[in-house]
Coordinates of C-alpha atoms in Angstrom, one line a residue:
M39 CA 28.1 -9.5 -15.4
S40 CA 32.0 -9.3 -14.5
T41 CA 34.2 -7.0 -12.5
Q42 CA 37.9 -5.6 -13.4
P43 CA 39.9 -3.2 -11.0
V44 CA 40.1 0.2 -12.3
A45 CA 41.0 3.7 -11.0
G46 CA 38.6 5.1 -8.4
G47 CA 36.9 1.9 -7.6
E48 CA 36.2 -1.8 -9.2
Q49 CA 34.2 -1.7 -12.6
V50 CA 31.3 -3.6 -13.3
L51 CA 30.3 -4.8 -16.4
I52 CA 26.6 -5.2 -17.4
R53 CA 25.7 -7.2 -20.2
S54 CA 21.9 -7.9 -19.8
A55 CA 19.1 -6.8 -17.8
R56 CA 19.6 -9.8 -15.8
D57 CA 23.4 -8.5 -14.7
V58 CA 21.5 -5.5 -13.1
T59 CA 18.8 -7.4 -11.4
D60 CA 21.6 -9.6 -10.1
L61 CA 23.1 -7.0 -8.7
V62 CA 20.6 -4.9 -6.8
N63 CA 19.3 -8.7 -5.6
S64 CA 22.9 -9.4 -4.4
G65 CA 23.3 -6.6 -1.8
A66 CA 26.5 -5.8 -3.5
A67 CA 24.9 -1.8 -4.1
R68 CA 24.3 -0.3 -1.0
G69 CA 24.2 3.6 -2.3
S70 CA 23.0 6.2 0.2
H71 CA 20.4 7.5 -2.5
A72 CA 19.1 3.8 -3.0
K73 CA 18.0 4.3 0.7
V74 CA 16.4 7.7 0.0
I75 CA 14.4 6.7 -2.4
V76 CA 13.0 3.4 -0.6
L77 CA 12.1 6.1 2.2
L78 CA 10.1 8.3 -0.1
A79 CA 8.3 5.6 -1.7
L80 CA 7.4 4.6 2.2
G81 CA 6.7 8.6 2.2
G82 CA 4.1 7.9 -0.4
I83 CA 2.3 5.1 1.5
F84 CA 2.5 7.3 4.1
L85 CA 0.4 9.9 2.1
D86 CA -2.1 7.4 1.1
A87 CA -2.8 6.1 4.6
Y88 CA -3.0 9.6 5.8
D89 CA -5.3 10.8 3.0
L90 CA -7.4 7.8 3.5
T91 CA -7.8 8.5 7.1
S92 CA -8.4 12.1 7.4
L93 CA -12.0 12.3 6.7
A94 CA -12.6 9.1 8.9
Y95 CA -13.0 11.4 12.3
G96 CA -14.4 13.9 10.4
I97 CA -17.4 12.3 8.9
T98 CA -19.7 13.0 11.6
D99 CA -19.1 16.7 11.3
I100 CA -19.4 16.5 7.3
K101 CA -22.8 14.8 7.7
Q102 CA -23.8 17.7 10.1
Q103 CA -22.4 20.3 7.8
F104 CA -23.6 19.1 4.8
G105 CA -26.9 17.5 6.0
L106 CA -26.3 14.0 4.8
S107 CA -28.2 10.8 5.2
P108 CA -26.3 7.5 6.0
V109 CA -26.0 6.6 2.1
G110 CA -24.7 10.4 1.3
A111 CA -22.0 9.6 4.0
G112 CA -21.3 6.4 2.7
T113 CA -21.0 8.0 -1.1
V114 CA -18.7 10.7 0.6
T115 CA -16.5 7.8 2.3
A116 CA -16.4 5.3 -0.6
S117 CA -15.7 8.2 -3.2
I118 CA -12.0 7.9 -2.3
S119 CA -11.6 4.1 -2.8
V120 CA -13.7 4.3 -6.0
G121 CA -10.9 6.4 -7.5
A122 CA -8.5 4.3 -6.1
I123 CA -10.0 1.3 -8.1
F124 CA -9.3 3.3 -11.4
G125 CA -6.3 4.8 -10.5
A126 CA -4.7 1.7 -9.5
W127 CA -5.8 -0.4 -13.0
L128 CA -4.4 2.5 -14.8
G129 CA -1.3 3.0 -12.7
G130 CA 0.0 -0.5 -12.7
V131 CA -0.2 -0.7 -16.2
L132 CA 1.7 3.0 -16.4
V133 CA 4.1 2.1 -13.7
D134 CA 5.4 -0.9 -16.3
R135 CA 4.9 1.1 -19.6
L136 CA 6.3 5.0 -18.6
G137 CA 8.6 3.8 -15.4
R138 CA 8.4 4.2 -11.6
Y139 CA 9.4 7.9 -11.7
R140 CA 7.3 9.6 -13.8
V141 CA 4.3 8.1 -12.2
F142 CA 5.5 8.8 -8.8
M143 CA 6.0 12.6 -9.4
A144 CA 2.6 12.9 -10.7
D145 CA 0.9 11.2 -7.7
M146 CA 2.4 13.9 -5.4
L147 CA 0.8 16.5 -7.8
F148 CA -2.5 14.4 -7.3
F149 CA -1.9 14.4 -3.5
V150 CA -1.3 18.2 -3.2
V151 CA -4.3 19.9 -5.3
S152 CA -6.9 16.9 -4.0
A153 CA -6.0 17.6 -0.6
L154 CA -6.5 21.6 -0.7
G155 CA -9.6 20.7 -2.8
C156 CA -11.1 18.8 -0.3
A157 CA -10.3 21.4 2.6
L158 CA -12.0 24.0 0.6
A159 CA -14.9 22.2 -0.7
P160 CA -17.9 24.2 -0.6
N161 CA -20.6 21.7 -1.1
V162 CA -20.7 17.8 -1.0
E163 CA -20.7 17.6 -4.3
V164 CA -17.0 19.3 -4.5
L165 CA -16.0 17.3 -1.7
V166 CA -16.9 14.0 -3.6
V167 CA -15.1 15.2 -6.6
C168 CA -11.9 15.7 -4.8
R169 CA -12.1 12.7 -2.6
F170 CA -12.3 10.5 -5.8
L171 CA -9.3 12.6 -7.4
M172 CA -7.4 11.8 -4.2
G173 CA -8.4 8.4 -4.5
F174 CA -6.7 8.5 -7.7
G175 CA -3.6 9.3 -6.7
V176 CA -3.6 7.0 -3.8
G177 CA -4.5 4.3 -6.6
M178 CA -1.5 5.2 -8.7
D179 CA 0.9 5.3 -6.2
I180 CA 0.4 1.9 -4.4
P181 CA 2.1 0.0 -7.5
V182 CA 5.2 2.3 -8.2
A183 CA 5.5 2.4 -4.3
M184 CA 5.8 -1.3 -4.0
A185 CA 7.7 -1.4 -7.2
F186 CA 10.3 0.7 -5.8
L187 CA 10.6 -1.0 -2.2
A188 CA 10.9 -4.4 -4.7
E189 CA 13.7 -3.2 -6.9
F190 CA 15.7 -1.0 -4.3
S191 CA 15.9 -4.0 -2.3
R192 CA 17.7 -7.1 -2.0
L193 CA 16.6 -10.5 -2.4
K194 CA 17.4 -11.9 0.8
G195 CA 18.7 -10.7 4.5
K196 CA 18.7 -7.2 6.2
G197 CA 16.8 -4.8 3.9
S198 CA 15.6 -7.5 1.8
K199 CA 12.5 -7.3 -0.6
G200 CA 10.4 -9.5 1.6
S201 CA 11.2 -7.2 5.0
R202 CA 10.8 -3.7 2.9
T203 CA 7.5 -4.7 1.1
A204 CA 6.4 -5.3 4.6
A205 CA 7.5 -2.0 6.1
W206 CA 4.8 -0.3 4.1
S207 CA 2.3 -1.3 7.0
P208 CA 4.2 0.4 9.8
A209 CA 4.4 3.1 7.4
W210 CA 0.8 3.2 6.7
Y211 CA -0.2 2.7 10.7
G212 CA 2.6 5.7 11.3
A213 CA 0.3 8.0 8.9
T214 CA -2.6 7.0 10.8
S215 CA -1.1 7.9 13.8
A216 CA 0.0 10.9 13.0
C217 CA -3.1 12.1 11.1
Y218 CA -4.7 11.7 14.8
L219 CA -2.0 13.4 16.5
V220 CA -2.4 16.1 14.0
I221 CA -6.6 16.2 14.6
M222 CA -5.6 16.5 18.5
A223 CA -3.2 19.2 18.0
L224 CA -5.9 21.0 16.3
Y225 CA -8.4 20.3 18.6
F226 CA -6.8 22.0 21.4
A227 CA -5.4 24.7 19.0
L228 CA -9.2 25.8 17.6
P229 CA -11.9 27.5 19.9
D230 CA -14.5 24.9 20.6
Q231 CA -17.0 26.8 18.2
H232 CA -14.9 25.6 15.5
H233 CA -14.3 22.2 16.1
D234 CA -16.8 21.8 13.1
L235 CA -13.6 22.9 10.9
L236 CA -11.2 20.0 12.4
W237 CA -11.3 17.8 9.3
R238 CA -10.8 20.8 6.7
F239 CA -7.5 21.5 8.2
T240 CA -7.0 18.0 8.7
V241 CA -7.2 17.2 5.3
G242 CA -5.7 20.4 4.2
F243 CA -2.4 19.3 6.1
G244 CA -2.0 16.4 3.8
A245 CA -0.6 18.8 1.0
V246 CA 2.4 19.5 3.1
P247 CA 4.6 16.3 3.0
A248 CA 3.5 15.9 -0.7
L249 CA 5.4 19.4 -1.4
V250 CA 8.4 18.2 0.7
I251 CA 8.9 14.9 -1.3
L252 CA 8.7 16.9 -4.7
L253 CA 11.0 19.4 -3.2
V254 CA 13.5 16.7 -2.7
R255 CA 12.8 14.7 -6.0
N256 CA 15.6 16.2 -7.9
K257 CA 18.4 15.3 -5.5
Y258 CA 17.2 11.9 -4.5
M259 CA 14.9 10.5 -6.7
N260 CA 15.9 8.2 -9.6
E261 CA 14.3 5.7 -12.0
S262 CA 14.2 2.0 -11.0
P263 CA 17.6 0.5 -13.1
S264 CA 15.7 -2.8 -13.2
W265 CA 13.1 -1.2 -15.1
A266 CA 15.5 0.9 -17.2
A267 CA 17.6 -2.7 -18.1
N268 CA 14.0 -4.2 -18.9
Q269 CA 13.2 -1.7 -21.2
G270 CA 16.3 -2.3 -23.2
D271 CA 18.5 0.7 -21.9
L272 CA 21.5 -0.6 -20.1
E273 CA 23.2 2.8 -20.4
R274 CA 20.6 4.6 -18.4
A275 CA 20.6 1.7 -16.2
A276 CA 24.6 1.7 -15.7
E277 CA 24.0 5.4 -14.7
I278 CA 21.5 4.9 -12.0
L279 CA 24.0 2.5 -10.5
R280 CA 26.6 4.9 -10.6
S281 CA 24.1 8.1 -9.3
S282 CA 22.0 6.0 -6.7
Y283 CA 24.1 3.3 -5.4
G284 CA 27.6 4.2 -6.1
V285 CA 28.3 1.1 -8.5
N286 CA 30.9 1.8 -10.9
A287 CA 28.9 0.1 -13.8
V288 CA 29.9 0.5 -17.5
V289 CA 27.7 -1.5 -20.4
A290 CA 30.0 -4.3 -21.9
P291 CA 30.5 -4.2 -25.7
D292 CA 29.0 -7.0 -26.3
A293 CA 25.8 -6.5 -24.3
E294 CA 22.5 -7.8 -24.9
V295 CA 19.7 -5.7 -26.6
A296 CA 16.4 -6.3 -24.6
G297 CA 12.9 -5.0 -23.7
T298 CA 11.6 -5.1 -27.2
Q299 CA 9.0 -7.7 -26.4
Q300 CA 7.5 -5.5 -23.8
A301 CA 7.2 -2.6 -25.6
E302 CA 4.8 -4.4 -28.1
R303 CA 2.3 -5.3 -25.4
R304 CA -0.8 -3.3 -25.2
G305 CA -4.3 -3.2 -23.8
L306 CA -5.7 -6.1 -22.1
R307 CA -3.1 -8.5 -23.2
D308 CA -1.0 -6.7 -20.3
F309 CA -3.8 -8.0 -17.5
A310 CA -3.8 -11.1 -19.4
R311 CA -0.4 -12.4 -18.4
L312 CA -1.7 -12.6 -14.9
F313 CA -3.8 -15.2 -15.5
H314 CA -1.2 -17.3 -17.6
R315 CA -1.0 -21.0 -16.2
R316 CA 2.3 -19.9 -14.7
Y317 CA 0.8 -17.0 -12.5
R318 CA -3.1 -18.0 -12.6
A319 CA -2.9 -19.4 -9.2
R320 CA -0.8 -16.8 -7.8
T321 CA -2.8 -14.1 -9.0
V322 CA -6.2 -15.5 -7.7
Q323 CA -4.7 -16.5 -4.1
A324 CA -3.2 -12.7 -3.5
L325 CA -6.4 -11.3 -4.8
T326 CA -8.5 -13.2 -2.6
I327 CA -6.0 -12.0 0.4
G328 CA -6.2 -8.8 -0.1
L329 CA -9.9 -8.6 -0.3
A330 CA -10.3 -10.5 2.9
Q331 CA -8.0 -7.9 4.3
T332 CA -8.9 -4.7 2.9
F333 CA -12.6 -5.6 3.3
G334 CA -12.2 -6.3 7.5
Y335 CA -9.5 -3.3 7.8
N336 CA -11.4 -0.5 5.8
A337 CA -14.9 -1.5 8.2
V338 CA -12.9 -1.7 11.4
A339 CA -10.2 1.3 10.7
Y340 CA -12.1 3.6 9.1
G341 CA -15.1 3.1 11.2
L342 CA -12.6 3.2 14.2
P343 CA -13.9 6.3 15.7
I344 CA -17.9 5.4 15.3
I345 CA -16.9 2.0 16.9
I346 CA -15.0 3.6 19.8
A347 CA -17.6 6.5 20.4
S348 CA -20.3 3.8 20.7
I349 CA -18.1 1.8 23.0
L350 CA -17.1 4.3 25.3
A351 CA -20.2 6.6 24.9
Q352 CA -17.8 9.6 25.6
G353 CA -17.0 12.8 24.0
A354 CA -14.8 13.6 20.9
L355 CA -11.6 13.8 22.9
N356 CA -12.1 10.7 24.2
T357 CA -12.4 9.1 20.7
I358 CA -9.2 10.8 19.0
T359 CA -7.2 9.6 22.2
A360 CA -8.3 6.0 22.0
S361 CA -8.1 5.6 18.0
L362 CA -4.5 7.3 18.4
V363 CA -3.5 4.9 21.6
L364 CA -4.9 1.5 19.5
N365 CA -2.8 2.8 16.4
L366 CA 0.3 3.6 18.1
V367 CA 0.8 0.6 20.8
F368 CA -1.0 -2.1 18.5
A369 CA -0.8 -1.1 14.7
V370 CA 2.4 0.6 14.7
T371 CA 4.4 -2.2 16.7
G372 CA 2.6 -5.1 14.6
G373 CA 3.7 -3.5 11.7
L374 CA 7.4 -3.6 13.1
L375 CA 6.8 -7.1 14.2
G376 CA 6.0 -8.1 10.9
I377 CA 8.9 -6.4 9.0
R378 CA 11.3 -8.3 11.9
L379 CA 9.9 -11.6 11.1
A380 CA 9.4 -11.4 7.4
N381 CA 12.3 -13.0 6.2
A382 CA 12.3 -15.9 9.1
A383 CA 8.7 -16.8 9.4
G384 CA 7.8 -15.8 5.7
A385 CA 4.4 -13.8 4.6
W386 CA 2.3 -17.2 4.4
T387 CA 2.6 -18.1 8.1
M388 CA 2.2 -14.3 9.5
T389 CA -0.7 -13.7 7.5
F390 CA -2.1 -17.1 8.3
S391 CA -1.8 -16.4 12.2
G392 CA -2.9 -12.6 11.6
F393 CA -6.3 -13.7 9.9
A394 CA -6.8 -16.1 13.0
V395 CA -6.5 -13.6 15.6
Q396 CA -8.8 -11.4 13.4
F397 CA -11.3 -13.9 13.3
A398 CA -11.4 -14.4 16.9
S399 CA -11.2 -10.6 17.9
L400 CA -14.1 -9.9 15.8
V401 CA -16.2 -12.8 17.4
V402 CA -15.6 -11.2 20.8
L403 CA -16.6 -8.2 19.8
A404 CA -19.9 -9.1 18.3
L405 CA -20.5 -11.2 21.6
I406 CA -19.8 -8.2 23.7
G407 CA -22.2 -6.0 21.7
E408 CA -22.5 -2.6 23.4
P409 CA -20.5 -2.9 26.8
S410 CA -22.3 -1.0 29.8
A411 CA -19.7 -2.7 32.5
T412 CA -15.9 -1.3 32.4
A413 CA -14.6 -5.0 32.4
Y414 CA -16.4 -5.5 29.3
V415 CA -15.5 -2.2 27.9
L416 CA -12.3 -3.1 28.4
F417 CA -12.6 -6.7 26.5
A418 CA -13.8 -4.7 23.5
I419 CA -10.8 -2.3 23.4
G420 CA -8.7 -5.3 24.0
A421 CA -10.5 -6.8 20.9
L422 CA -9.8 -3.9 18.8
G423 CA -6.2 -3.5 19.7
A424 CA -5.6 -7.4 18.8
F425 CA -7.7 -7.2 15.1
M426 CA -4.9 -4.0 14.7
F427 CA -1.9 -5.9 15.6
A428 CA -2.8 -9.1 14.0
Q429 CA -3.7 -6.7 10.8
A430 CA -0.8 -4.8 10.9
S431 CA 2.0 -7.9 11.6
G432 CA -0.1 -10.4 9.3
P433 CA -2.3 -9.7 6.3
G434 CA -1.9 -6.0 6.0
A435 CA 2.0 -6.2 6.4
H436 CA 2.6 -9.4 4.0
F437 CA -0.4 -9.2 1.3
M438 CA 1.7 -6.6 -0.7
S439 CA 4.3 -9.4 -0.7
F440 CA 2.0 -11.8 -2.3
A441 CA 1.2 -9.0 -4.9
S442 CA 4.7 -7.3 -5.4
L443 CA 7.3 -10.5 -5.3
S444 CA 5.2 -12.9 -7.6
Y445 CA 6.0 -11.4 -11.0
P446 CA 9.3 -10.3 -12.8
T447 CA 10.1 -6.7 -13.0
E448 CA 8.6 -6.3 -16.4
M449 CA 4.8 -6.9 -14.9
R450 CA 4.9 -6.2 -11.4
G451 CA 3.4 -3.0 -12.3
T452 CA 0.6 -4.1 -13.7
G453 CA 0.2 -7.0 -11.2
I454 CA 0.3 -5.0 -8.3
G455 CA -2.1 -2.4 -10.1
F456 CA -4.5 -5.1 -11.0
N457 CA -4.2 -6.6 -7.5
Q458 CA -5.0 -3.2 -5.9
G459 CA -7.7 -2.0 -8.2
T460 CA -10.0 -5.0 -7.7
L461 CA -9.5 -5.5 -4.4
R462 CA -10.3 -2.0 -3.7
V463 CA -13.9 -3.0 -4.8
G464 CA -14.0 -4.7 -1.5
S465 CA -13.1 -1.4 0.2
T466 CA -15.6 0.6 -1.8
L467 CA -18.3 -1.7 -0.4
A468 CA -16.8 -1.7 3.2
L469 CA -16.7 1.9 3.4
F470 CA -20.1 2.4 1.3
F471 CA -22.4 0.0 3.5
F472 CA -20.1 0.1 6.7
P473 CA -22.4 3.5 7.9
V474 CA -25.5 1.5 6.6
L475 CA -24.9 -1.7 8.2
S476 CA -23.7 -0.3 11.2
A477 CA -26.8 1.8 11.8
A478 CA -29.0 -1.1 11.1
L479 CA -27.2 -4.1 13.2
G480 CA -25.1 -2.3 15.5
S481 CA -22.8 -4.1 17.1
G482 CA -24.0 -7.5 15.4
V483 CA -22.0 -5.8 12.1
F484 CA -18.9 -7.7 13.6
W485 CA -20.7 -10.9 12.4
V486 CA -20.5 -9.8 9.1
I487 CA -17.1 -8.5 9.2
A488 CA -15.5 -11.6 10.6
L489 CA -16.4 -13.6 7.0
A490 CA -13.4 -11.4 5.9
P491 CA -10.6 -13.3 7.9
L492 CA -12.6 -16.6 7.3
M493 CA -11.8 -16.1 3.5
G494 CA -8.4 -15.1 4.0
L495 CA -7.7 -18.5 5.9
V496 CA -9.5 -20.4 3.1
A497 CA -7.3 -19.1 0.4
L498 CA -4.3 -19.2 2.4
L499 CA -4.9 -23.1 3.0
A500 CA -5.8 -23.5 -1.0
K501 CA -2.0 -23.0 -1.9
R502 CA 1.1 -22.6 0.5
W503 CA 2.6 -20.3 -1.6
E504 CA 5.7 -18.3 -0.2
P505 CA 6.7 -15.0 -2.2
V506 CA 9.6 -14.1 0.6
G507 CA 13.0 -14.9 -1.2
Y508 CA 11.3 -15.9 -4.4
D509 CA 13.3 -14.5 -7.4
A510 CA 10.8 -14.0 -9.9
D511 CA 12.9 -12.6 -12.6
A512 CA 15.3 -15.2 -12.3
V513 CA 12.4 -17.8 -12.8
Q514 CA 11.3 -15.9 -15.6
A515 CA 14.6 -16.2 -17.5
R516 CA 14.4 -20.2 -17.0
W517 CA 10.9 -20.1 -18.5
E518 CA 11.8 -18.2 -21.5
R519 CA 15.0 -20.4 -22.0
E520 CA 12.1 -23.6 -22.0
P521 CA 10.7 -24.8 -25.3
A522 CA 7.0 -23.1 -25.7
A523 CA 4.4 -25.4 -24.1

């Protein structure tokens, strides 16, 4: 890559895919459209969280309306996670093959159709199918959103890959809080006799932000220049740098032709690369951390209304208010702290600290049980808040960094998709069994959930790997220059 002064701005000559990645990683390219693309990617994460949360509060009304048993309720709750498993596996591969932009647009259509389908579901069978389709869209969105966050960010400093991949956490909890705000607004807007319809209106409202993103896509959204360059399309990469970053990039006459190797890979070989000796340990560790955090989070966060209702033994409004306050005060602030400390402390330290606090919080909840005295109620609420703060600032913010930043551009989508699809198995188990375990064990279920952060601590101690600040594309290029082992 070289530069030369020309009329209208300094011209940047692009000779290889590496030049494009270096330009983005250095932070020299800072176009306003690139920042909007990052915000739109976070908007996708927002939709993921909103849709996953929207039925958590309404599961009691859904059980009553459709006459569901605990197993039936678990099926409704877990159907979205089952869809996300297949969506993530397929979406991760498509993100690397078809590009980030196309998959992102498909996600938004999934969100619109499935949200409206759930809101209008006449029976539980239709609800389960629409929840599955919603989960499929969520699963597809995570790989593309995280790829956008990593590939439209610099390597180090303010707005780095580490801080922006961690930014998914406050976006997630902001969406969770927004969901409870919508529920609260509808609670006061609807007559008492129609409160059983709260969940329908809440789920249907999720189509609105997806439609907004679809409307602004033509003006702001663009493909990742790093992905285009890795496909061998340097002309397109240069055009993206000009339109999204404002960089006067042109392809040099002596530019390299690249990207043919990736186009030849098909099927299971895409996933097999994740277990190459160079990536195997990272893949296994990222997956274990993800399984640990998602099992604990899903059991506590999606069961939060049930947990709070049992602790407070109060009505629906108190449950909504407590859920909202816990998300705003503890989870959102924890997520913002996770972003701020991403570069200074690193993902490993923040994740380890978060798991440790979670484990202690769950032990406290298990020991308190179902409190009757005011002091114990406050301790239980405090422990829930500590769990959510630790989740948002630690494993919840940074497990995505392990999955997103360990791989080069050409296999990033596949790596994130495999990680997300596989760990969704853990969330499916949590969503399905939490109503059953909660009914059978009561507060003793917290002893079971406490095993999740303990597993995360063991995985982190097994390998102290730090993804923040790691240039996977540069390391991959160096490996490719080495003689075959």
